[in-house]
CSV table of C-alpha atoms in Angstrom, one decimal:
chain,number,residue,atom,x,y,z
A,122,THR,CA,9.0,-41.7,71.6
A,123,PRO,CA,12.2,-42.7,69.8
A,124,ASP,CA,15.3,-43.6,71.8
A,125,PRO,CA,17.3,-40.3,72.1
A,126,GLY,CA,20.6,-42.2,72.1
A,127,MET,CA,21.7,-41.1,75.6
A,128,ASP,CA,22.1,-43.7,78.3
A,129,PHE,CA,20.1,-42.7,81.3
A,130,ASN,CA,22.5,-44.4,83.7
A,131,ALA,CA,25.7,-43.3,82.1
A,132,ILE,CA,28.1,-40.6,83.4
A,133,TYR,CA,29.2,-38.2,80.6
A,134,GLU,CA,32.3,-36.1,80.7
A,135,ALA,CA,31.5,-32.4,80.8
A,136,PRO,CA,32.8,-30.4,77.9
A,137,LYS,CA,35.7,-28.0,78.4
A,138,ASP,CA,35.0,-24.3,79.0
A,139,GLY,CA,33.7,-22.6,75.9
A,140,GLU,CA,32.9,-25.9,74.2
A,141,LEU,CA,29.5,-27.6,73.6
A,142,PHE,CA,28.6,-31.1,74.5
A,143,ASP,CA,28.6,-33.3,71.4
A,144,TYR,CA,25.1,-34.7,71.4
A,145,PRO,CA,24.3,-37.6,69.1
A,146,ASP,CA,22.0,-36.7,66.1
A,147,THR,CA,19.2,-38.8,67.7
A,148,ALA,CA,19.1,-36.6,70.9
A,149,TYR,CA,16.2,-34.3,71.5
A,150,GLY,CA,14.7,-32.3,74.3
A,151,VAL,CA,11.2,-32.2,75.9
A,152,MET,CA,9.7,-28.8,76.5
A,153,SER,CA,7.6,-28.3,79.5
A,154,TRP,CA,7.4,-25.9,82.5
A,155,TRP,CA,10.4,-26.2,84.8
A,156,ASP,CA,8.2,-27.8,87.6
A,157,TYR,CA,8.1,-31.0,85.6
A,158,GLY,CA,11.7,-31.4,84.4
A,159,HIS,CA,12.7,-34.0,87.0
A,160,TYR,CA,9.6,-36.1,86.2
A,161,ILE,CA,10.4,-36.1,82.5
A,162,GLU,CA,14.0,-37.1,83.3
A,163,PHE,CA,13.5,-39.7,86.1
A,164,PHE,CA,10.3,-41.4,84.9
A,165,GLY,CA,10.5,-40.7,81.2
A,166,HIS,CA,14.3,-41.1,80.7
A,167,ARG,CA,14.2,-38.1,78.4
A,168,MET,CA,16.0,-34.8,78.5
A,169,PRO,CA,13.9,-31.8,79.7
A,170,ASN,CA,14.6,-28.4,78.4
A,171,ALA,CA,13.9,-26.9,81.8
A,172,ASN,CA,14.0,-28.4,85.3
A,173,PRO,CA,13.4,-27.4,89.0
A,174,PHE,CA,17.0,-26.2,89.2
A,175,GLN,CA,15.4,-23.5,87.0
A,176,ALA,CA,17.9,-24.1,84.2
A,177,GLY,CA,16.4,-23.6,80.8
A,178,VAL,CA,13.6,-21.3,81.9
A,179,GLY,CA,14.8,-18.4,79.7
A,180,GLY,CA,13.1,-15.0,79.9
A,181,ARG,CA,14.6,-12.0,81.7
A,182,ARG,CA,16.1,-11.5,85.2
A,183,VAL,CA,16.6,-7.8,85.9
A,184,SER,CA,15.0,-5.5,83.3
A,185,ILE,CA,12.3,-5.6,80.6
A,186,GLU,CA,15.0,-4.0,78.4
A,187,GLU,CA,17.0,-7.3,78.4
A,188,GLU,CA,16.7,-9.7,75.5
A,189,ASN,CA,14.0,-12.4,76.1
A,190,GLN,CA,16.2,-15.4,76.3
A,191,PRO,CA,15.0,-18.7,74.7
A,192,GLY,CA,13.5,-21.2,77.2
A,193,ALA,CA,10.3,-22.5,78.6
A,194,ALA,CA,9.0,-19.1,79.7
A,195,SER,CA,9.6,-17.5,76.3
A,196,PHE,CA,8.2,-20.5,74.4
A,197,PHE,CA,4.9,-20.9,76.3
A,198,THR,CA,4.2,-17.1,76.2
A,199,ALA,CA,5.1,-16.7,72.5
A,200,GLN,CA,2.3,-14.9,70.7
A,201,SER,CA,2.5,-16.8,67.4
A,202,GLU,CA,3.6,-20.2,66.1
A,203,GLU,CA,6.5,-18.5,64.3
A,204,GLU,CA,7.7,-17.0,67.5
A,205,GLY,CA,7.4,-20.3,69.3
A,206,ASN,CA,9.3,-22.1,66.6
A,207,ALA,CA,12.1,-19.5,66.8
A,208,VAL,CA,12.5,-20.2,70.5
A,209,LEU,CA,12.8,-24.0,70.0
A,210,GLU,CA,15.3,-23.4,67.2
A,211,ALA,CA,17.4,-21.0,69.3
A,212,ILE,CA,17.7,-23.4,72.3
A,213,ASP,CA,19.9,-25.8,70.3
A,214,PRO,CA,23.1,-24.2,69.0
A,215,ARG,CA,23.2,-26.6,66.0
A,216,PRO,CA,21.7,-24.8,63.0
A,217,ASP,CA,19.8,-27.8,61.8
A,218,LYS,CA,18.3,-28.9,65.1
A,219,ALA,CA,15.5,-27.7,67.3
A,220,GLY,CA,16.0,-27.7,71.1
A,221,ALA,CA,12.8,-29.7,71.6
A,222,ARG,CA,11.0,-32.4,69.7
A,223,TYR,CA,8.1,-32.8,72.1
A,224,ILE,CA,6.1,-30.4,74.2
A,225,MET,CA,4.3,-31.5,77.3
A,226,SER,CA,1.5,-29.5,78.8
A,227,ASP,CA,-0.9,-30.1,81.6
A,228,ALA,CA,-4.1,-28.3,82.7
A,229,ARG,CA,-2.4,-26.4,85.5
A,230,MET,CA,0.1,-24.9,83.0
A,231,ALA,CA,-2.9,-23.6,81.0
A,232,THR,CA,-4.7,-22.3,84.1
A,233,ASP,CA,-3.6,-21.6,87.6
A,234,ILE,CA,0.2,-21.6,87.1
A,235,PHE,CA,0.2,-19.9,83.8
A,236,GLY,CA,0.9,-16.5,85.4
A,237,ALA,CA,4.4,-17.7,86.4
A,238,MET,CA,5.4,-18.0,82.8
A,239,PRO,CA,5.1,-14.3,81.8
A,240,ALA,CA,6.5,-13.4,85.3
A,241,TRP,CA,9.8,-15.0,84.2
A,242,THR,CA,9.9,-12.8,81.1
A,243,LEU,CA,9.2,-9.6,83.2
A,244,ASP,CA,6.4,-8.8,80.7
A,245,THR,CA,3.2,-9.6,82.6
A,246,GLU,CA,0.8,-7.0,81.3
A,247,GLY,CA,-2.2,-7.8,79.1
A,248,TYR,CA,-2.7,-11.6,79.8
A,249,TYR,CA,-5.8,-10.9,81.9
A,250,GLN,CA,-8.5,-8.2,81.9
A,251,THR,CA,-11.3,-7.1,84.2
A,252,ILE,CA,-14.9,-7.0,83.0
A,253,TRP,CA,-18.3,-6.2,84.5
A,254,THR,CA,-20.5,-9.3,84.6
A,255,GLY,CA,-23.6,-8.0,86.3
A,256,ARG,CA,-22.5,-9.6,89.6
A,257,GLY,CA,-19.5,-7.5,89.9
A,258,TYR,CA,-16.1,-7.1,88.3
A,259,GLU,CA,-14.3,-10.3,87.3
A,260,THR,CA,-10.8,-11.0,86.0
A,261,ILE,CA,-10.7,-13.2,82.9
A,262,PRO,CA,-8.1,-14.3,80.4
A,263,SER,CA,-7.5,-11.8,77.5
A,264,THR,CA,-6.6,-12.0,73.9
A,265,ARG,CA,-2.9,-12.1,74.8
A,266,TYR,CA,-3.5,-15.2,76.9
A,267,PHE,CA,-5.4,-17.0,74.1
A,268,ASN,CA,-2.7,-16.1,71.6
A,269,SER,CA,0.0,-17.7,73.8
A,270,MET,CA,1.5,-21.0,72.7
A,271,GLU,CA,0.3,-22.6,75.9
A,272,ALA,CA,-3.3,-21.7,75.1
A,273,ARG,CA,-2.9,-22.6,71.4
A,274,LEU,CA,-1.7,-26.0,72.4
A,275,HIS,CA,-3.7,-27.0,75.5
A,276,ILE,CA,-6.9,-25.0,75.2
A,277,PHE,CA,-7.2,-25.2,71.4
A,278,ASP,CA,-5.5,-28.6,70.9
A,279,GLY,CA,-3.1,-27.1,68.4
A,280,ASP,CA,-5.8,-26.4,65.9
A,281,GLY,CA,-4.4,-24.6,62.9
A,282,LEU,CA,-0.8,-24.9,63.9
A,283,LYS,CA,1.5,-26.1,61.1
A,284,HIS,CA,4.3,-27.8,62.9
A,285,TYR,CA,2.7,-29.1,66.1
A,286,ARG,CA,0.6,-32.3,66.4
A,287,MET,CA,-0.9,-33.9,69.4
A,288,VAL,CA,0.4,-37.4,69.8
A,289,HIS,CA,-1.1,-38.4,73.1
A,290,GLU,CA,-3.5,-37.1,75.8
A,291,THR,CA,-4.3,-38.6,79.2
A,292,GLU,CA,-7.8,-38.8,80.6
A,293,PRO,CA,-9.4,-35.6,81.9
A,294,TYR,CA,-8.8,-34.6,85.5
A,295,PRO,CA,-10.8,-31.4,86.3
A,296,ILE,CA,-9.1,-28.8,88.5
A,297,ARG,CA,-10.1,-25.3,89.7
A,298,PRO,CA,-9.9,-23.0,87.8
A,299,ASP,CA,-10.5,-25.5,85.0
A,300,GLU,CA,-10.2,-25.4,81.3
A,301,VAL,CA,-14.0,-25.4,80.9
A,302,TRP,CA,-14.2,-21.9,82.4
A,303,TYR,CA,-11.5,-20.7,80.0
A,304,LYS,CA,-13.4,-22.1,77.1
A,305,GLN,CA,-16.6,-20.5,78.3
A,306,VAL,CA,-14.8,-17.1,78.5
A,307,TYR,CA,-13.4,-17.6,75.0
A,308,ASN,CA,-16.8,-18.4,73.5
A,309,LEU,CA,-18.8,-15.8,75.4
A,310,VAL,CA,-16.4,-12.8,75.4
A,311,PHE,CA,-14.3,-13.4,72.2
A,312,GLY,CA,-16.9,-15.0,69.9
A,313,GLY,CA,-15.4,-18.4,69.8
A,314,ASN,CA,-17.1,-21.7,69.1
A,315,ILE,CA,-15.0,-24.4,70.8
A,316,PRO,CA,-16.5,-27.4,72.7
A,317,VAL,CA,-16.9,-26.5,76.4
A,318,ILE,CA,-15.6,-29.9,77.7
A,319,HIS,CA,-12.8,-31.3,79.9
A,320,THR,CA,-10.0,-32.8,77.7
A,321,GLY,CA,-6.8,-34.6,78.5
A,322,TYR,CA,-5.1,-33.4,81.7
A,323,VAL,CA,-1.7,-33.9,80.1
A,324,LYS,CA,-1.2,-33.4,76.4
A,325,ILE,CA,1.9,-34.3,74.4
A,326,PHE,CA,2.7,-32.6,71.1
A,327,GLU,CA,5.4,-33.2,68.6
A,328,TYR,CA,7.3,-30.5,66.7
A,329,VAL,CA,7.5,-31.6,63.1
A,330,LYS,CA,8.5,-30.1,59.7
A,331,GLY,CA,5.0,-30.8,58.3
A,332,ALA,CA,3.9,-32.0,54.9
A,333,ASN,CA,3.4,-29.2,52.2
A,334,ILE,CA,0.1,-29.7,50.4
A,335,THR,CA,-0.1,-27.6,47.2
A,336,GLY,CA,-2.7,-27.1,44.6
A,337,THR,CA,-4.6,-24.5,42.5
A,338,ALA,CA,-8.1,-22.9,42.8
A,339,SER,CA,-9.5,-19.8,41.4
A,340,PRO,CA,-7.4,-16.6,41.9
A,341,ASN,CA,-7.9,-15.0,45.3
A,342,GLU,CA,-10.3,-17.8,46.4
A,343,THR,CA,-10.6,-18.9,50.0
A,344,VAL,CA,-9.3,-22.4,50.4
A,345,LYS,CA,-9.8,-24.5,53.6
A,346,ILE,CA,-8.3,-27.8,54.8
A,347,SER,CA,-9.7,-29.9,57.6
A,348,ALA,CA,-9.4,-33.3,59.3
A,349,THR,CA,-11.1,-35.0,62.2
A,350,ILE,CA,-8.6,-36.0,64.9
A,351,LEU,CA,-9.2,-39.0,67.2
A,352,THR,CA,-7.2,-39.2,70.4
A,353,GLY,CA,-6.3,-42.3,72.4
A,354,GLN,CA,-9.0,-41.3,74.9
A,355,GLY,CA,-11.7,-41.7,72.2
A,356,ARG,CA,-12.2,-37.9,71.9
A,357,THR,CA,-12.5,-36.2,68.5
A,358,PHE,CA,-11.7,-32.6,67.6
A,359,GLU,CA,-11.4,-30.7,64.3
A,360,TYR,CA,-8.1,-29.6,62.9
A,361,THR,CA,-8.5,-26.7,60.3
A,362,GLN,CA,-6.6,-24.2,58.3
A,363,SER,CA,-7.7,-21.5,55.9
A,364,THR,CA,-5.8,-19.6,53.3
A,365,THR,CA,-6.3,-17.4,50.2
A,366,ALA,CA,-5.1,-18.5,46.8
A,367,ASP,CA,-2.7,-16.1,45.1
A,368,SER,CA,-3.4,-14.1,41.9
A,369,GLN,CA,-2.6,-17.3,39.9
A,370,GLY,CA,-4.8,-19.5,42.0
A,371,ARG,CA,-2.0,-21.3,43.8
A,372,TYR,CA,-2.4,-22.3,47.5
A,373,GLU,CA,-0.3,-24.1,50.0
A,374,PHE,CA,-0.8,-25.7,53.4
A,375,THR,CA,1.7,-27.1,55.9
A,376,VAL,CA,0.0,-29.8,58.0
A,377,PRO,CA,1.5,-31.8,60.9
A,378,TYR,CA,-0.6,-34.9,61.0
A,379,SER,CA,0.0,-38.1,59.1
A,380,THR,CA,-3.1,-39.9,57.9
A,381,GLU,CA,-1.3,-43.2,57.4
A,382,GLY,CA,-0.2,-44.0,60.9
A,383,PRO,CA,3.2,-44.2,62.6
A,384,ILE,CA,6.3,-45.9,61.2
A,385,GLU,CA,9.0,-47.9,62.9
A,386,GLY,CA,11.6,-46.0,64.8
A,387,GLU,CA,9.6,-42.8,65.1
A,388,THR,CA,6.8,-41.6,67.3
A,389,GLN,CA,4.2,-44.3,68.0
A,390,PHE,CA,1.3,-41.8,68.4
A,391,ASP,CA,-2.2,-42.8,69.4
A,392,THR,CA,-3.8,-39.6,68.2
A,393,ALA,CA,-4.3,-39.1,64.4
A,394,PRO,CA,-6.8,-38.2,61.7
A,395,VAL,CA,-9.7,-40.7,61.3
A,396,GLY,CA,-9.5,-40.3,57.5
A,397,PRO,CA,-7.9,-38.1,54.8
A,398,TYR,CA,-7.7,-34.3,54.9
A,399,VAL,CA,-10.4,-32.5,53.0
A,400,VAL,CA,-9.5,-29.5,50.9
A,401,SER,CA,-12.4,-27.4,49.9
A,402,TYR,CA,-13.1,-24.2,47.9
A,403,GLY,CA,-16.2,-23.1,46.1
A,404,ASN,CA,-18.1,-26.2,45.2
A,405,THR,CA,-15.0,-28.4,45.1
A,406,THR,CA,-13.8,-30.8,47.7
A,407,LYS,CA,-10.7,-33.0,47.5
A,408,GLU,CA,-9.4,-35.7,49.8
A,409,VAL,CA,-5.7,-35.8,50.6
A,410,ARG,CA,-3.7,-38.6,52.3
A,411,VAL,CA,-0.4,-37.7,53.9
A,412,SER,CA,2.3,-40.2,54.8
A,413,GLU,CA,4.4,-40.1,58.0
A,414,GLU,CA,7.5,-39.6,55.9
A,415,ALA,CA,6.0,-36.5,54.3
A,416,VAL,CA,5.3,-35.0,57.7
A,417,LEU,CA,8.8,-35.8,59.1
A,418,ASN,CA,10.7,-34.7,56.0
A,419,GLY,CA,8.7,-31.7,54.9
A,420,GLU,CA,7.8,-33.3,51.6
A,421,GLU,CA,5.4,-31.7,49.0
A,422,ILE,CA,2.1,-33.3,48.1
A,423,LYS,CA,0.4,-31.9,45.0
A,424,VAL,CA,-3.4,-32.0,44.9
């Protein structure tokens, strides 16, 4: 990842009461659960948004009536990409900056310690449900769990998200309860069709503006875009989006992956599309290549 412009070994003067620290424009945070904040700082020499001092967790402390403060708890339990984006933007007081550029997740965050995240928001209902399996009642993750940003990122690899791209994953390291069980539940109970396999134990995503792909099809026609993503572990998965053209046939996608590889001074990712995006509607298919500059700067690409 790029140099954040902060010397790990330096001692910085604290700002006066009521003032904010003057971070350089190159500075950024790394969003993860608070358990891992010291690892990110000590081993990675990067600034975590939350740490084991439990700073940056966000959420609520006394009552569900309180405002859900921005932080790790409110980000990972957010029920939509837009809600998650708003949390990242709110963490940094500068209007043109997000509080985190990278999001780190591991398999435990998506499984056995996930329950701690809604607990910090005091809004714990509905993430799990009880069903009859024929062998007795069993508690399984629910729709609210699968809609959370943590599940969208770790279980679904960020599929369909507009501003989050996987940039690295480690090798799998199965734990109990493992992600395979969660994926089996999603497929069997919620009608999903995701591969039931172990994937990277740790996954790193980057929050980007995304390139805007625009074009025209028939009015009100369904338009799809897809790309096959190859990780540094040799695993492939499909990234897809779908939209409906407007009454004049115009459509737009915001996509987070570059098809042309990394550029100097920015993220040196090892996870990327194996080829161009494919836009399809009716009997038409079109290939679209996207530069890294377009992804980072939010540029438009006309098809």
